[in-house]
Structures are given as C-alpha cells and as structure tokens.
Coordinates of C-alpha atoms in Angstrom, one line a residue:
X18 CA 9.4 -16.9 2.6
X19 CA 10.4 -13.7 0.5
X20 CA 12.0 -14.0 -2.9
X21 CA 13.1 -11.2 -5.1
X22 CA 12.6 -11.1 -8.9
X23 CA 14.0 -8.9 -11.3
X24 CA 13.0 -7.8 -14.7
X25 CA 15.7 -5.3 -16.8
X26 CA 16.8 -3.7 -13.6
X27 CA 13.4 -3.1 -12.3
X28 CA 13.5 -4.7 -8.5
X29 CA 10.6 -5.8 -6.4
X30 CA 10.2 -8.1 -3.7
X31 CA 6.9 -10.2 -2.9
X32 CA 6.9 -12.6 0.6
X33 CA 4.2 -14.5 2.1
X34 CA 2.7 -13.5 5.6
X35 CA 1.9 -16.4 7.7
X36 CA -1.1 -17.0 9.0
X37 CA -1.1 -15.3 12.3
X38 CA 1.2 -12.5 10.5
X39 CA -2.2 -12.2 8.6
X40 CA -4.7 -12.5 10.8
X41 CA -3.2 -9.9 13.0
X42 CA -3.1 -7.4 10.2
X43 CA -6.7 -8.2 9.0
X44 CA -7.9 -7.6 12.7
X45 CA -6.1 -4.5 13.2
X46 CA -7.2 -3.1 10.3
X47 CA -10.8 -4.0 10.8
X48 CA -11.3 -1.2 13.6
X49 CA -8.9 1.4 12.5
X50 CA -9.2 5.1 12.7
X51 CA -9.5 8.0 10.1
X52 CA -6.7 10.5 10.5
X53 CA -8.0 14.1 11.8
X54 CA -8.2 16.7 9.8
X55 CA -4.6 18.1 11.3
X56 CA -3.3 14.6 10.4
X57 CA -5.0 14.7 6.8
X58 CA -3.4 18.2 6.4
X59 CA -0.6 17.4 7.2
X60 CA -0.4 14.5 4.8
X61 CA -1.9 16.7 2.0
X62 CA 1.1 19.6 2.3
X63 CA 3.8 16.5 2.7
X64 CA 3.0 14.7 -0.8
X65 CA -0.3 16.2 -1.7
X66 CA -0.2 12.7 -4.4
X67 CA -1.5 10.8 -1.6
X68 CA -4.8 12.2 -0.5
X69 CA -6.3 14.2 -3.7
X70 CA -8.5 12.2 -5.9
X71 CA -7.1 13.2 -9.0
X72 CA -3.5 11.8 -8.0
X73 CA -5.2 8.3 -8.3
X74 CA -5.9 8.2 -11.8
X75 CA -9.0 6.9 -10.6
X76 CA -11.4 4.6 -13.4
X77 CA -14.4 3.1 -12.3
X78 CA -15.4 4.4 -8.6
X79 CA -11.9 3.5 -6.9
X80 CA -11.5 5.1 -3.9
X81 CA -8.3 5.1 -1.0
X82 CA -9.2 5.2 2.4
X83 CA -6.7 6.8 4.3
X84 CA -5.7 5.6 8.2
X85 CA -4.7 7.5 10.9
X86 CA -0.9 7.0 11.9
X87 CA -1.1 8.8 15.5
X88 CA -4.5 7.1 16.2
X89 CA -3.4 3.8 15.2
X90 CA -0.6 3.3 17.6
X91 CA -1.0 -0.5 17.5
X92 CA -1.4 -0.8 13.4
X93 CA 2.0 1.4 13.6
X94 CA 3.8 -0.8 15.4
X95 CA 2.8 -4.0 13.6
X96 CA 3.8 -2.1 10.3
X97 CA 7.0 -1.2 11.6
X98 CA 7.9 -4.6 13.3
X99 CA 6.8 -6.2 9.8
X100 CA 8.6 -3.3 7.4
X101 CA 11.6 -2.9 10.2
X102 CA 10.8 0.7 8.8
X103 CA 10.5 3.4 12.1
X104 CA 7.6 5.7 12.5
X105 CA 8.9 8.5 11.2
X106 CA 9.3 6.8 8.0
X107 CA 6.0 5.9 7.0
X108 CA 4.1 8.7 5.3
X109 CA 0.7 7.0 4.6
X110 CA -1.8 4.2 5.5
X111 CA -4.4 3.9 3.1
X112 CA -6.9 0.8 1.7
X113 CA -7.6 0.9 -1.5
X114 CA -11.0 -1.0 -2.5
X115 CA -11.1 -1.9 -6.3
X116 CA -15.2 -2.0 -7.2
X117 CA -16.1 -4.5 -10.1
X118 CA -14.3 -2.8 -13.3
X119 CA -12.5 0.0 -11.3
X120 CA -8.8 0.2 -12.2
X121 CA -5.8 2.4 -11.5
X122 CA -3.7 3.7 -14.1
X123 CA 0.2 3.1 -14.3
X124 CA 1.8 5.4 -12.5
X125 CA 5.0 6.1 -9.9
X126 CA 5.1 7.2 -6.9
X127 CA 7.0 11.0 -6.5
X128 CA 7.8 11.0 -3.1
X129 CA 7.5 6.9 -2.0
X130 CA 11.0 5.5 -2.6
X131 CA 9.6 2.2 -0.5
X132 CA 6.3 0.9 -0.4
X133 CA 4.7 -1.8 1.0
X134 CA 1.2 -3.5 -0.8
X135 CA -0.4 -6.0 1.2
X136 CA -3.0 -7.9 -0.6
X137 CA -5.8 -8.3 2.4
X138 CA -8.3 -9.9 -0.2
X139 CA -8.3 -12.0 -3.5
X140 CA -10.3 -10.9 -6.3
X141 CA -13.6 -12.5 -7.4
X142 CA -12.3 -12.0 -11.0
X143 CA -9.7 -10.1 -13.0
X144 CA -7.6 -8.2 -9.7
X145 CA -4.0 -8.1 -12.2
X146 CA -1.1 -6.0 -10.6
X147 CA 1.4 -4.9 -13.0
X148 CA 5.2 -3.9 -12.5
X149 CA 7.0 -2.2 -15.2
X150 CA 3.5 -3.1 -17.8
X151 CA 4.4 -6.9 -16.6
X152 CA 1.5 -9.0 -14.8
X153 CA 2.6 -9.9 -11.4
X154 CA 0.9 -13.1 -9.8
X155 CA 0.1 -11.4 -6.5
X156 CA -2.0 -13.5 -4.0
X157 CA -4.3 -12.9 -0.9
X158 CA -1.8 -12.8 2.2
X159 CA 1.5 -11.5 0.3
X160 CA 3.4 -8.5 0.5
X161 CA 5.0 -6.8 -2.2
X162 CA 7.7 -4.3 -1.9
X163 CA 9.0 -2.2 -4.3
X164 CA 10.6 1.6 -5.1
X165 CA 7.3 3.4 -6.1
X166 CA 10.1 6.6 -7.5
X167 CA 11.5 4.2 -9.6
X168 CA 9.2 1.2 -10.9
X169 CA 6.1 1.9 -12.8
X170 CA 2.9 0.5 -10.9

C-alpha cells in the first residue's frame, strides 16, 4: 500500500511492491538491453542531464547504467502498467549502482517533473536517501515517487 507524506509543501509518495510486482521487475531487469547509440543520442540532445557524467555529481565511482526503451519492450510495459505513465512519457531507464562510499550530491531534476526510484537492493551499510536535506526510510522493494523539478534529491 502507498502513502503520501508531506514535509513544508514538498510532496513525495513511497508504496510497497508486492512480491510478484518485485520479482517481475528484478527479472526483467536482469537481462535488459543497452540503448543504441541512436537511442543514447537521442537521450543526450532531449535532457543532456541524464547521460553525461558530470550531470551526476558523481563521489566515489558511482556510475548510471542507462536501458534501452525500444529494446526493452517488455521492461516498458511493466513500467508503464506500474507508473500508469504511457511510453511516450518516460524519458530514461537507468540503474544506478552506489559502490562502498560513493554518493550523489543533492540535486533536481531540470527536465523530470515525475520520477519513479525503485529500490531493487538494500544496502549492506549506510544507503540514506534524502528529500528536501530530510532522511527518507526507503526499503528494498519500495517505490518512491516524487517531482524531481521541484523537490531536492
């Protein structure tokens, strides 16, 4: 079940998938494809934020993996049967993999008014997700949701 908290007008909302929901998206993600370098270039010219390294703010070796949209077809569908979002409305895929003492500063998002975070594995230690400089108790298997224009992450 999805709640939503608030915190001085700042508005985020963090829900549970179940454990097929889960599952699912761990499975599909486990064989998923790189986008081409048409795809990638078109991603780069749309909100260059989303595949440059510097746009990360990057500390300690993180590093996003960005997924193919068009070659992903079933990935696609489970996003948008799970955001109710349509195609044309997502503008990235990408895993990001925190090493050991990697972190990613606070930032917003320019061009993401909605974006969905899916926690796919719990840290071994420290792992804190802020919202708005507040520490969020985000858990393997949830969801968060939140206006990346508008709330700092």
């Amino acid at each position: 079940m999805g709640f939503t908290k608030t915190f001085n007008d700042m508005m985020y909302k963090l829900s549970t998938l179940d454990d097929s929901e889960f599952e699912e998206l761990k499975s599909l993600l486990s064989k998923v494809e790189l986008p081409t370098y048409e795809e990638y270039r078109h991603y780069e010219k749309a909100d260059p934020n989303v595949v440059t390294q510097e746009a990360w703010s990057l500390i300690g070796g993180l590093k996003p993996q960005s997924i193919s949209i068009e070659n992903n077809p079933e990935l696609t569908i489970w996003i948008e049967n799970y955001t109710k979002r349509s195609r044309e409305t997502i503008g990235s895929i990408h895993i990001m993999d925190y090493p050991l003492n990697s972190s990613l500063k606070p930032h917003y998002d320019p061009k993401s008014k909605t974006t969905f975070a899916f926690l796919l594995t719990a840290p071994e230690e420290g792992g804190r997700t802020t919202m708005e400089g507040r520490i969020l108790d985000f858990k393997e298997g949830q969801v968060l949701e939140y206006n990346g224009t508008k709330v700092l992450h």
